[in-house]
Short mmCIF file of C-alpha atoms (C1' of nucleotides) in Angstrom, two decimals:
data_model
loop_
_atom_site.label_atom_id
_atom_site.label_comp_id
_atom_site.label_asym_id
_atom_site.label_seq_id
_atom_site.Cartn_x
_atom_site.Cartn_y
_atom_site.Cartn_z
CA MET O 1 43.47 -0.64 -276.83
CA ALA O 2 45.77 2.25 -277.65
CA VAL O 3 49.24 0.86 -277.36
CA LYS O 4 50.93 4.21 -277.26
CA ARG O 5 49.70 5.26 -273.88
CA ASN O 6 51.69 2.44 -272.40
CA GLY O 7 54.61 4.76 -272.40
CA THR O 8 53.07 6.95 -269.74
CA GLN O 9 53.19 4.12 -267.29
CA GLY O 10 56.84 4.71 -266.83
CA LYS O 11 59.81 2.53 -266.21
CA ARG O 12 58.12 0.24 -263.74
CA SER O 13 56.00 -1.97 -266.00
CA GLN O 14 57.89 -4.90 -267.32
CA ARG O 15 55.25 -7.50 -268.19
CA ILE O 16 51.64 -6.99 -269.15
CA SER O 17 50.36 -4.44 -266.66
CA VAL O 18 50.26 -3.88 -262.94
CA SER O 19 46.72 -5.13 -262.84
CA LEU O 20 46.29 -5.26 -259.07
CA GLN O 21 47.43 -1.69 -258.42
CA SER O 22 44.19 -0.19 -257.13
CA VAL O 23 43.25 3.45 -257.35
CA GLN O 24 43.12 4.23 -253.66
CA GLU O 25 46.77 3.35 -253.21
CA PRO O 26 48.47 6.65 -252.45
CA LEU O 27 51.50 5.50 -254.43
CA SER O 28 53.83 6.52 -251.64
CA GLU O 29 53.12 4.29 -248.68
CA PRO O 30 53.56 5.38 -245.10
CA PRO O 31 56.22 3.27 -243.41
CA LEU O 32 55.29 -0.09 -242.02
CA SER O 33 54.25 -0.14 -238.39
CA LEU O 34 52.51 -2.50 -236.02
CA GLU O 35 49.45 -0.27 -236.02
CA ARG O 36 49.17 -0.27 -239.80
CA ILE O 37 49.68 -4.03 -239.92
CA VAL O 38 46.97 -4.70 -237.36
CA ALA O 39 44.51 -2.25 -238.90
CA THR O 40 45.02 -3.72 -242.34
CA ALA O 41 44.67 -7.23 -240.99
CA VAL O 42 41.29 -6.27 -239.54
CA GLU O 43 40.25 -4.84 -242.91
CA LEU O 44 41.27 -8.02 -244.63
CA LEU O 45 39.49 -10.20 -242.09
CA ASP O 46 36.33 -8.12 -242.39
CA ALA O 47 36.43 -8.42 -246.16
CA GLN O 48 37.54 -12.01 -246.61
CA GLY O 49 37.02 -13.92 -243.39
CA VAL O 50 39.46 -15.99 -241.38
CA ASP O 51 40.76 -17.95 -244.34
CA GLY O 52 41.23 -14.76 -246.30
CA LEU O 53 44.01 -13.48 -244.05
CA THR O 54 47.30 -14.43 -245.57
CA MET O 55 50.69 -13.00 -244.86
CA ARG O 56 51.21 -12.54 -248.57
CA ARG O 57 47.90 -10.77 -249.11
CA LEU O 58 48.49 -8.65 -246.04
CA ALA O 59 51.85 -7.54 -247.34
CA ASP O 60 50.28 -6.80 -250.71
CA ARG O 61 47.73 -4.46 -249.17
CA LEU O 62 50.47 -2.75 -247.24
CA GLY O 63 52.60 -2.32 -250.32
CA SER O 64 55.54 -4.15 -248.80
CA GLY O 65 57.33 -7.43 -249.23
CA VAL O 66 56.00 -10.39 -247.29
CA MET O 67 59.03 -10.79 -245.15
CA SER O 68 58.97 -7.19 -244.02
CA LEU O 69 56.05 -8.12 -241.80
CA TYR O 70 58.22 -10.47 -239.83
CA TRP O 71 60.31 -7.69 -238.49
CA HIS O 72 57.26 -6.26 -236.68
CA VAL O 73 55.60 -9.52 -235.81
CA ASP O 74 56.72 -12.98 -234.79
CA ASN O 75 54.33 -14.99 -236.91
CA LYS O 76 50.81 -15.18 -238.27
CA GLU O 77 49.40 -16.25 -234.91
CA GLU O 78 50.44 -12.95 -233.43
CA VAL O 79 48.65 -11.09 -236.20
CA PHE O 80 45.48 -12.94 -235.23
CA ASP O 81 45.96 -12.17 -231.54
CA LEU O 82 46.51 -8.49 -232.15
CA ALA O 83 43.68 -8.10 -234.66
CA LEU O 84 41.29 -9.80 -232.28
CA ASP O 85 42.17 -7.76 -229.25
CA SER O 86 42.15 -4.51 -231.22
CA VAL O 87 38.53 -5.13 -232.11
CA LEU O 88 37.48 -5.62 -228.52
CA GLU O 89 38.34 -2.28 -227.01
CA TYR O 90 35.72 -1.12 -224.53
CA ARG O 91 34.90 2.53 -224.20
CA GLY O 92 32.78 2.15 -221.13
CA PRO O 93 29.21 3.17 -220.40
CA PRO O 94 27.95 6.65 -221.39
CA GLN O 95 28.48 8.22 -218.00
CA MET O 96 31.22 7.10 -215.70
CA VAL O 97 29.45 8.04 -212.48
CA GLU O 98 29.08 5.49 -209.73
CA SER O 99 25.73 4.20 -210.92
CA GLN O 100 23.28 2.46 -208.66
CA ASP O 101 21.96 0.39 -211.57
CA TRP O 102 24.54 -2.40 -211.56
CA ARG O 103 22.27 -4.68 -213.56
CA GLY O 104 21.88 -2.12 -216.31
CA GLU O 105 25.64 -1.72 -216.38
CA VAL O 106 26.22 -5.44 -216.73
CA VAL O 107 23.66 -5.73 -219.50
CA HIS O 108 25.23 -2.79 -221.29
CA MET O 109 28.69 -4.30 -221.04
CA LEU O 110 27.60 -7.65 -222.39
CA ASP O 111 25.48 -6.12 -225.14
CA ASP O 112 28.43 -4.03 -226.22
CA TRP O 113 30.71 -7.04 -226.14
CA ARG O 114 28.37 -8.98 -228.34
CA ALA O 115 27.88 -6.05 -230.70
CA SER O 116 31.62 -5.57 -231.08
CA MET O 117 32.05 -9.15 -232.13
CA LEU O 118 29.09 -9.17 -234.49
CA ARG O 119 30.60 -6.16 -236.24
CA HIS O 120 33.56 -8.41 -237.08
CA PRO O 121 32.07 -11.82 -237.71
CA TRP O 122 35.44 -13.58 -237.71
CA SER O 123 36.20 -12.46 -234.17
CA ALA O 124 33.77 -14.57 -232.18
CA SER O 125 34.81 -17.91 -233.56
CA LEU O 126 38.43 -16.89 -233.21
CA LEU O 127 38.38 -15.70 -229.61
CA PRO O 128 38.14 -19.03 -227.80
CA ARG O 129 41.26 -20.29 -229.51
CA ARG O 130 43.45 -17.33 -228.81
CA ALA O 131 45.27 -15.81 -225.92
CA LEU O 132 43.39 -13.31 -223.79
CA GLY O 133 44.67 -9.88 -224.72
CA PRO O 134 44.55 -6.74 -222.57
CA ASN O 135 41.21 -5.53 -223.91
CA ILE O 136 39.57 -8.86 -223.16
CA LEU O 137 41.08 -8.95 -219.70
CA GLY O 138 39.95 -5.39 -219.18
CA ARG O 139 36.38 -6.34 -219.94
CA LEU O 140 36.58 -9.27 -217.56
CA GLU O 141 38.00 -7.06 -214.86
CA LEU O 142 35.26 -4.49 -215.22
CA LEU O 143 32.59 -7.17 -215.19
CA SER O 144 34.06 -8.68 -212.04
CA LYS O 145 34.24 -5.36 -210.29
CA THR O 146 30.65 -4.52 -211.13
CA LEU O 147 29.30 -7.85 -209.96
CA SER O 148 31.37 -7.68 -206.83
CA ARG O 149 30.05 -4.22 -206.05
CA ALA O 150 26.53 -5.52 -206.70
CA GLY O 151 26.93 -7.93 -203.82
CA VAL O 152 27.97 -11.18 -205.44
CA ALA O 153 29.99 -13.08 -202.86
CA ASP O 154 33.62 -13.80 -203.65
CA THR O 155 32.94 -17.53 -203.65
CA ASP O 156 30.29 -17.11 -206.33
CA LEU O 157 32.17 -14.66 -208.46
CA ASN O 158 33.97 -17.05 -210.76
CA VAL O 159 30.83 -19.05 -211.39
CA ALA O 160 28.96 -15.89 -212.28
CA ILE O 161 31.64 -14.58 -214.60
CA TRP O 162 32.14 -17.79 -216.49
CA SER O 163 28.44 -18.40 -216.85
CA LEU O 164 27.99 -14.98 -218.38
CA TRP O 165 31.09 -15.34 -220.52
CA ASN O 166 29.95 -18.73 -221.78
CA TYR O 167 26.53 -17.45 -222.58
CA VAL O 168 27.73 -14.40 -224.45
CA MET O 169 30.36 -16.31 -226.37
CA GLY O 170 27.94 -19.04 -227.36
CA ALA O 171 25.25 -16.61 -228.42
CA THR O 172 27.64 -14.54 -230.49
CA ILE O 173 29.41 -17.41 -232.17
CA THR O 174 26.13 -19.07 -233.10
CA ARG O 175 24.52 -15.88 -234.28
CA GLY O 176 27.50 -14.92 -236.37
CA SER O 177 27.78 -18.29 -238.04
CA PHE O 178 24.10 -18.36 -238.90
CA ASP O 179 24.39 -15.01 -240.56
CA LEU O 180 27.28 -16.19 -242.61
CA SER O 181 25.85 -19.30 -244.10
CA ASP O 182 22.40 -18.78 -245.54
CA ASP O 183 23.08 -21.69 -247.85
CA ASP O 184 23.66 -24.09 -245.02
CA ARG O 185 20.50 -22.97 -243.28
CA ALA O 186 18.47 -23.51 -246.40
CA ALA O 187 20.04 -26.92 -246.84
CA ALA O 188 19.37 -27.79 -243.21
CA GLN O 189 15.80 -26.67 -243.53
CA GLN O 190 15.46 -28.93 -246.54
CA ARG O 191 16.62 -31.86 -244.50
CA LEU O 192 14.15 -30.90 -241.79
CA THR O 193 11.18 -31.40 -244.07
CA SER O 194 12.00 -35.05 -244.07
CA GLU O 195 9.84 -36.70 -241.44
CA ARG O 196 12.50 -37.02 -238.77
CA TYR O 197 12.44 -33.66 -237.01
CA PRO O 198 8.78 -32.72 -236.54
CA THR O 199 9.19 -30.53 -233.47
CA ILE O 200 11.90 -28.20 -234.69
CA GLU O 201 10.27 -28.12 -238.09
CA ARG O 202 7.04 -26.92 -236.56
CA SER O 203 8.75 -24.27 -234.46
CA ARG O 204 10.78 -23.17 -237.51
CA LEU O 205 13.80 -23.14 -235.23
CA LEU O 206 16.28 -22.42 -237.98
CA LEU O 207 14.31 -19.68 -239.65
CA ASP O 208 12.26 -17.47 -237.41
CA SER O 209 14.40 -17.11 -234.36
CA ASP O 210 14.53 -13.69 -232.78
CA TRP O 211 18.20 -13.70 -231.91
CA ASP O 212 18.34 -10.41 -230.09
CA GLY O 213 15.25 -11.16 -228.05
CA ALA O 214 16.45 -14.63 -227.18
CA PHE O 215 19.79 -13.22 -226.11
CA ARG O 216 18.25 -10.71 -223.76
CA LYS O 217 15.77 -13.13 -222.26
CA GLY O 218 18.33 -15.82 -221.51
CA LEU O 219 20.64 -13.21 -220.08
CA ASP O 220 17.92 -11.95 -217.78
CA PHE O 221 17.29 -15.45 -216.47
CA LEU O 222 20.99 -15.95 -215.82
CA LEU O 223 21.24 -12.68 -213.96
CA ASP O 224 18.15 -13.50 -211.90
CA GLY O 225 19.88 -16.63 -210.69
CA LEU O 226 23.43 -15.40 -210.39
CA ALA O 227 22.83 -12.17 -208.52
CA PRO O 228 19.36 -12.08 -207.01
CA GLY O 229 18.14 -8.88 -205.49
CA MET M 1 75.46 -49.35 -238.64
CA ALA M 2 75.75 -52.70 -240.39
CA VAL M 3 75.41 -51.98 -244.04
CA LYS M 4 74.80 -55.58 -245.01
CA ARG M 5 71.37 -55.90 -243.45
CA ASN M 6 70.11 -53.37 -245.89
CA GLY M 7 69.55 -56.19 -248.31
CA THR M 8 66.82 -57.74 -246.22
CA GLN M 9 64.65 -54.69 -246.71
CA GLY M 10 63.69 -55.94 -250.15
CA LYS M 11 63.03 -54.39 -253.46
CA ARG M 12 60.94 -51.52 -252.16
CA SER M 13 63.51 -49.31 -250.52
CA GLN M 14 65.09 -46.93 -252.93
CA ARG M 15 66.35 -44.10 -250.74
CA ILE M 16 67.28 -44.23 -247.11
CA SER M 17 64.51 -46.17 -245.45
CA VAL M 18 60.73 -46.14 -245.26
CA SER M 19 60.91 -44.40 -241.94
CA LEU M 20 57.23 -43.60 -241.51
CA GLN M 21 55.95 -47.12 -242.06
CA SER M 22 54.59 -47.86 -238.61
CA VAL M 23 54.23 -51.31 -237.10
CA GLN M 24 50.49 -51.37 -236.73
CA GLU M 25 49.93 -51.11 -240.45
CA PRO M 26 48.48 -54.48 -241.49
CA LEU M 27 50.35 -54.25 -244.78
CA SER M 28 47.25 -55.16 -246.72
CA GLU M 29 44.77 -52.39 -246.30
CA PRO M 30 41.02 -52.86 -246.39
CA PRO M 31 39.52 -50.95 -249.30
CA LEU M 32 38.82 -47.29 -248.95
CA SER M 33 35.35 -46.37 -247.77
CA LEU M 34 33.59 -43.33 -246.41
CA GLU M 35 33.42 -44.95 -242.98
CA ARG M 36 37.17 -45.59 -242.88
CA ILE M 37 37.90 -42.11 -244.09
CA VAL M 38 35.71 -40.48 -241.45
CA ALA M 39 36.99 -42.71 -238.63
CA THR M 40 40.59 -42.02 -239.57
CA ALA M 41 39.91 -38.32 -239.83
CA VAL M 42 38.59 -38.37 -236.26
CA GLU M 43 41.72 -40.21 -235.12
CA LEU M 44 43.89 -37.64 -236.81
CA LEU M 45 41.93 -34.74 -235.35
CA ASP M 46 42.11 -36.24 -231.87
CA ALA M 47 45.85 -36.70 -232.20
CA GLN M 48 46.87 -33.51 -233.97
CA GLY M 49 44.07 -30.96 -233.69
CA VAL M 50 42.27 -29.00 -236.37
CA ASP M 51 45.43 -27.90 -238.14
CA GLY M 52 46.73 -31.46 -238.10
CA LEU M 53 44.09 -32.75 -240.48
CA THR M 54 45.49 -32.69 -243.95
CA MET M 55 44.26 -34.53 -247.00
CA ARG M 56 47.77 -35.77 -247.58
CA ARG M 57 48.26 -37.00 -244.02
CA LEU M 58 44.83 -38.57 -244.05
CA ALA M 59 45.63 -40.50 -247.22
CA ASP M 60 48.94 -41.55 -245.68
CA ARG M 61 47.20 -43.06 -242.66
CA LEU M 62 44.80 -44.85 -244.94
CA GLY M 63 47.56 -46.23 -247.10
CA SER M 64 46.19 -44.68 -250.25
CA GLY M 65 47.06 -41.88 -252.62
CA VAL M 66 45.78 -38.44 -251.81
CA MET M 67 43.51 -38.21 -254.78
CA SER M 68 41.75 -41.45 -253.99
CA LEU M 69 39.97 -39.61 -251.19
CA TYR M 70 38.31 -37.36 -253.68
CA TRP M 71 36.29 -40.17 -255.14
CA HIS M 72 34.53 -40.66 -251.80
CA VAL M 73 34.39 -37.04 -250.75
CA ASP M 74 33.91 -33.72 -252.48
CA ASN M 75 36.52 -31.76 -250.59
CA LYS M 76 38.17 -31.21 -247.25
CA GLU M 77 35.18 -29.29 -245.90
CA GLU M 78 33.06 -32.38 -246.23
CA VAL M 79 35.59 -34.38 -244.24
CA PHE M 80 35.22 -31.85 -241.44
CA ASP M 81 31.44 -31.96 -241.58
CA LEU M 82 31.33 -35.74 -241.46
CA ALA M 83 33.94 -36.10 -238.74
CA LEU M 84 32.11 -33.59 -236.58
CA ASP M 85 28.69 -35.13 -236.92
CA SER M 86 30.06 -38.64 -236.37
CA VAL M 87 31.33 -37.58 -232.99
CA LEU M 88 27.99 -36.21 -231.86
CA GLU M 89 25.84 -39.31 -232.03
CA TYR M 90 23.41 -39.49 -229.10
CA ARG M 91 22.52 -42.81 -227.62
CA GLY M 92 19.73 -41.49 -225.44
CA PRO M 93 19.14 -41.69 -221.73
CA PRO M 94 19.58 -45.01 -219.87
CA GLN M 95 15.92 -45.99 -219.94
CA MET M 96 13.65 -44.94 -222.73
CA VAL M 97 10.48 -44.91 -220.69
CA GLU M 98 8.29 -41.84 -220.65
CA SER M 99 9.96 -40.26 -217.66
CA GLN M 100 8.26 -37.72 -215.46
CA ASP M 101 11.56 -36.07 -214.71
CA TRP M 102 11.86 -33.82 -217.75
CA ARG M 103 14.39 -31.60 -216.07
CA GLY M 104 16.64 -34.53 -215.30
CA GLU M 105 16.36 -35.58 -218.94
CA VAL M 106 17.32 -32.15 -220.23
CA VAL M 107 20.28 -31.95 -217.89
CA HIS M 108 21.39 -35.42 -218.98
CA MET M 109 21.15 -34.52 -222.63
CA LEU M 110 23.16 -31.34 -222.26
CA ASP M 111 25.74 -32.98 -220.01
CA ASP M 112 26.19 -35.72 -222.58
CA TRP M 113 26.46 -33.21 -225.37
CA ARG M 114 29.15 -31.32 -223.55
CA ALA M 115 30.98 -34.52 -222.63
CA SER M 116 30.97 -35.73 -226.24
CA MET M 117 32.60 -32.55 -227.37
CA LEU M 118 35.15 -32.45 -224.58
CA ARG M 119 36.21 -35.95 -225.60
CA HIS M 120 37.20 -34.47 -228.96
CA PRO M 121 38.53 -31.04 -228.17
CA TRP M 122 38.58 -29.91 -231.80
CA SER M 123 34.84 -30.48 -232.17
CA ALA M 124 33.47 -27.63 -230.09
CA SER M 125 35.33 -24.85 -231.81
CA LEU M 126 34.51 -26.42 -235.17
CA LEU M 127 30.79 -26.86 -234.72
CA PRO M 128 29.60 -23.27 -235.03
CA ARG M 129 31.27 -22.90 -238.39
CA ARG M 130 29.89 -26.04 -239.98
CA ALA M 131 26.60 -27.26 -241.33
CA LEU M 132 24.23 -28.94 -238.90
CA GLY M 133 24.43 -32.66 -239.56
CA PRO M 134 21.77 -35.25 -238.74
CA ASN M 135 23.15 -36.09 -235.31
CA ILE M 136 23.14 -32.45 -234.28
CA LEU M 137 19.63 -31.96 -235.62
CA GLY M 138 18.56 -35.11 -233.81
CA ARG M 139 19.80 -33.70 -230.53
CA LEU M 140 17.96 -30.44 -231.14
CA GLU M 141 14.79 -32.32 -232.00
CA LEU M 142 14.93 -34.39 -228.84
CA LEU M 143 15.60 -31.33 -226.74
CA SER M 144 12.64 -29.53 -228.30
CA LYS M 145 10.32 -32.45 -227.78
CA THR M 146 11.29 -32.77 -224.14
CA LEU M 147 10.86 -29.09 -223.37
CA SER M 148 7.57 -29.02 -225.22
CA ARG M 149 6.30 -31.99 -223.24
CA ALA M 150 7.46 -30.26 -220.07
CA GLY M 151 5.04 -27.46 -220.78
CA VAL M 152 7.12 -24.79 -222.48
CA ALA M 153 4.77 -22.83 -224.70
CA ASP M 154 5.37 -22.92 -228.42
CA THR M 155 6.08 -19.20 -228.46
CA ASP M 156 8.85 -19.63 -225.90
CA LEU M 157 10.36 -22.74 -227.40
CA ASN M 158 12.89 -21.19 -229.74
CA VAL M 159 14.11 -18.81 -227.06
CA ALA M 160 14.58 -21.71 -224.69
CA ILE M 161 16.42 -23.90 -227.17
CA TRP M 162 18.80 -21.23 -228.35
CA SER M 163 19.56 -20.05 -224.84
CA LEU M 164 20.49 -23.57 -223.85
CA TRP M 165 22.41 -24.20 -227.06
CA ASN M 166 24.32 -20.94 -226.63
CA TYR M 167 25.17 -21.72 -223.07
CA VAL M 168 26.36 -25.24 -223.78
CA MET M 169 28.37 -24.22 -226.79
CA GLY M 170 30.01 -21.35 -224.99
CA ALA M 171 30.85 -23.42 -221.96
CA THR M 172 32.31 -26.24 -224.00
CA ILE M 173 34.33 -24.09 -226.36
CA THR M 174 35.80 -22.09 -223.51
CA ARG M 175 36.53 -25.11 -221.38
CA GLY M 176 38.16 -26.95 -224.25
CA SER M 177 40.38 -24.07 -225.22
CA PHE M 178 41.52 -23.51 -221.67
CA ASP M 179 42.53 -27.12 -221.42
CA LEU M 180 44.53 -26.87 -224.58
CA SER M 181 46.64 -23.87 -223.79
CA ASP M 182 48.24 -24.03 -220.38
CA ASP M 183 50.97 -21.78 -221.74
CA ASP M 184 48.56 -19.03 -222.62
CA ARG M 185 46.93 -19.21 -219.22
CA ALA M 186 50.25 -18.93 -217.49
CA ALA M 187 51.13 -16.00 -219.71
CA ALA M 188 47.79 -14.36 -219.05
CA GLN M 189 48.22 -14.88 -215.34
CA GLN M 190 51.60 -13.19 -215.58
CA ARG M 191 50.00 -10.19 -217.16
CA LEU M 192 47.39 -10.18 -214.41
CA THR M 193 49.95 -9.60 -211.71
CA SER M 194 50.53 -6.22 -213.24
CA GLU M 195 48.43 -3.74 -211.31
CA ARG M 196 45.64 -3.40 -213.83
CA TYR M 197 43.33 -6.31 -213.05
CA PRO M 198 43.01 -6.47 -209.25
CA THR M 199 39.59 -8.09 -209.08
CA ILE M 200 40.16 -11.05 -211.37
CA GLU M 201 43.60 -11.47 -209.93
CA ARG M 202 42.15 -11.75 -206.45
CA SER M 203 39.49 -14.24 -207.52
CA ARG M 204 42.11 -16.23 -209.44
CA LEU M 205 39.64 -16.37 -212.29
CA LEU M 206 41.98 -18.01 -214.75
CA LEU M 207 43.30 -20.62 -212.36
CA ASP M 208 40.89 -21.96 -209.80
CA SER M 209 37.66 -22.13 -211.70
CA ASP M 210 35.48 -25.16 -211.10
CA TRP M 211 34.33 -25.65 -214.67
CA ASP M 212 31.94 -28.51 -214.09
CA GLY M 213 30.35 -26.85 -211.10
CA ALA M 214 30.00 -23.54 -212.89
CA PHE M 215 28.43 -25.27 -215.85
CA ARG M 216 25.81 -26.99 -213.74
CA LYS M 217 24.98 -23.93 -211.72
CA GLY M 218 24.50 -21.64 -214.69
CA LEU M 219 22.44 -24.31 -216.39
CA ASP M 220 20.19 -24.60 -213.37
CA PHE M 221 19.58 -20.87 -213.36
CA LEU M 222 18.73 -20.90 -217.03
CA LEU M 223 16.29 -23.76 -216.57
CA ASP M 224 14.67 -22.04 -213.61
CA GLY M 225 13.91 -19.09 -215.84
CA LEU M 226 13.09 -20.87 -219.07
CA ALA M 227 10.74 -23.52 -217.75
CA PRO M 228 9.53 -22.72 -214.26
CA GLY M 229 7.53 -25.31 -212.44
"C1'" DA F 1 33.45 -48.17 -260.21
"C1'" DC F 2 37.50 -47.05 -258.11
"C1'" DC F 3 42.24 -45.36 -257.77
"C1'" DT F 4 46.54 -42.75 -259.27
"C1'" DG F 5 50.69 -39.21 -260.23
"C1'" DA F 6 51.94 -35.03 -262.18
"C1'" DA F 7 51.08 -30.40 -262.10
"C1'" DC F 8 49.14 -25.81 -260.58
"C1'" DA F 9 48.52 -22.16 -257.68
"C1'" DC F 10 48.93 -21.30 -253.53
"C1'" DC F 11 50.68 -21.30 -248.19
"C1'" DG F 12 54.11 -19.78 -243.68
"C1'" DT F 13 58.63 -19.25 -242.57
"C1'" DT F 14 64.14 -19.62 -242.68
"C1'" DC F 15 68.08 -17.63 -244.24
"C1'" DA F 16 71.43 -14.83 -245.93
"C1'" DA F 17 71.69 -10.38 -247.59
"C1'" DG F 18 70.92 -5.63 -248.59
"C1'" DT F 19 70.32 -0.35 -246.92
"C1'" DA J 1 66.92 -0.35 -237.48
"C1'" DC J 2 64.32 -1.80 -241.11
"C1'" DC J 3 63.31 -4.22 -245.42
"C1'" DT J 4 63.99 -7.78 -249.21
"C1'" DG J 5 64.02 -12.11 -252.66
"C1'" DA J 6 65.10 -16.73 -253.16
"C1'" DA J 7 64.24 -21.04 -251.44
"C1'" DC J 8 62.08 -24.84 -248.60
"C1'" DA J 9 58.65 -27.71 -247.16
"C1'" DC J 10 54.39 -27.83 -247.23
"C1'" DC J 11 49.03 -27.16 -248.72
"C1'" DG J 12 44.05 -28.38 -251.58
"C1'" DT J 13 42.51 -29.51 -255.87
"C1'" DT J 14 42.23 -30.11 -261.35
"C1'" DC J 15 43.09 -33.02 -264.89
"C1'" DA J 16 43.99 -36.64 -267.73
"C1'" DA J 17 44.81 -41.28 -267.21
"C1'" DG J 18 45.02 -45.90 -265.61
"C1'" DT J 19 42.44 -50.59 -263.97
#
DNA sequence: ACCTGAACACCGTTCAAGT
DNA sequence: ACCTGAACACCGTTCAAGT
C-alpha cells in the first residue's frame, strides 16, 4: 500500500483511484464512429446479454461521454438494430458457381444462418422484434432466388420461405435459450419427476435432445414437402 | 374554470388533481393476492406490451404501494413467468374420447397453442426466454402422449416434438411481430424497391403473405415426415 | 401475516452549451 | 462537425418499519 507511488498517476486522479480503467485501453482512443459503436455493442451483448447493453456502459467501453453516442445514433433501439444486422452478414457458399445442388445450397444457407445466431445468443431472441436490416433481407432474397430456380412455383414461394424462416427462427431461439439457462432446465426436470408428466419424463425431453440432429431432420421433412423433386 | 368546485374534491387533494384516478376503480380494493397480481399483469401486458409492465404501474393498477407486491412475489421475473404460463392454459379438445384421429388432435393442439399466443402478442417473444411453467409442460406432455399413441417410435419422439415446437414458436413469434410493426414493414418494403432484392420484391413477401395458410401447409409437411401413415 | 415510504443505484434521453 | 455535463423522469429492489 505504498502511498508514494500515487504521484505517478498524474494530475487526473482526484478521488480514490480510477478503478475501472482496464489495461487493454490504449489510453488514446480512436475517434468515435458508427462502426466502433456497433462493434463495441456486439462485444457488450456477447459478454453481458440483452440486458447488459446500456448506453452508459457502451459509452464507458468507448471511452466517451454517454451523450456523444447520440450524435451518431438516434436512440438505443437503433443500436440494437445495427448490432443485430451486423452479426447476420452472409458470405455465401464456398464456390459461387451455378450449382446444380439447390437443396444443398438451401441447407447450407439455413445452417449458416442458424450458426451465426448461435454464435451470438442474444441475436435470435432479438430478431423477431426488430426491423429487417439489409443483411437479413439479403439472406431472404438469396433464399428466394434459390428456391425459385429450383422450380418452386411463384404461388408457393411465400409459403415456402416463411415456413423455412419460421422453422429456423424457432429452432435457433429455443436452442439458444436452453443453452443459457441450465438452472431452469434442472428446475424443470425436477418438476417433471412429479407424477404429472410421465411421457416427457420417460423420453428425457429436456435433457437428452440432439438439437443439431433434430434441426436437420425437421428441415429435411420440410424441404421434402415444400419443393419435391 | 370555476375555482369554487375545488372544495367538493375533499380532503385528499393536495396538489392539482388526482388526474389518474380512473372511473372503474371501485374505491375499495379487494386485498392483494397472487391471482389479482397475475391477472392485472396480463391486462397491463396486453395493453402496453412487454416494456409497459412495470412494478410501479402494476401496483398503481392494483391500488397498492409498489413494495406490497414483493410480499407475494420474489421479483419482476417471477411476474413475467406467472403471467406467461397463465395465458397458456389448455382446455383440451372438444370431446375427450379416445379419438382415432391423432393427426387432427395434434393439429388442434398446435392451432390452439398458436392462437393463445396470438391473443397476447407479448407472450410468444417472451416464452423462449422464460422457465417452462406447468401449463407449457402440460401441453408438451399431451403432445408427446398423442404422438406416441400414434405410433411414433420412442427414439424419434424428441425429434418430432422439438421440430413441431420450433415450427410453432417460430411461426407465432414472426406473425406476432409483423402484426405489431406496420411501420417497420412499410419501411422495409421501401428499401425493397431499391434494386437489390428483386425476387422478394416480386413475390411481395412482406405484404401479401397468407400467414394462416402458410402455417397449416408447413405443419402438414412436417407431420407427413415426422409420423407417416 | 401483510403492507408501506424512503432511499439507493441505476436507466434513456432532452437541453443548452462547449470546441 | 463533433462532443459534453447537468438535469429530468423514470426504473427494480433493499431496508427498516409499521399494523
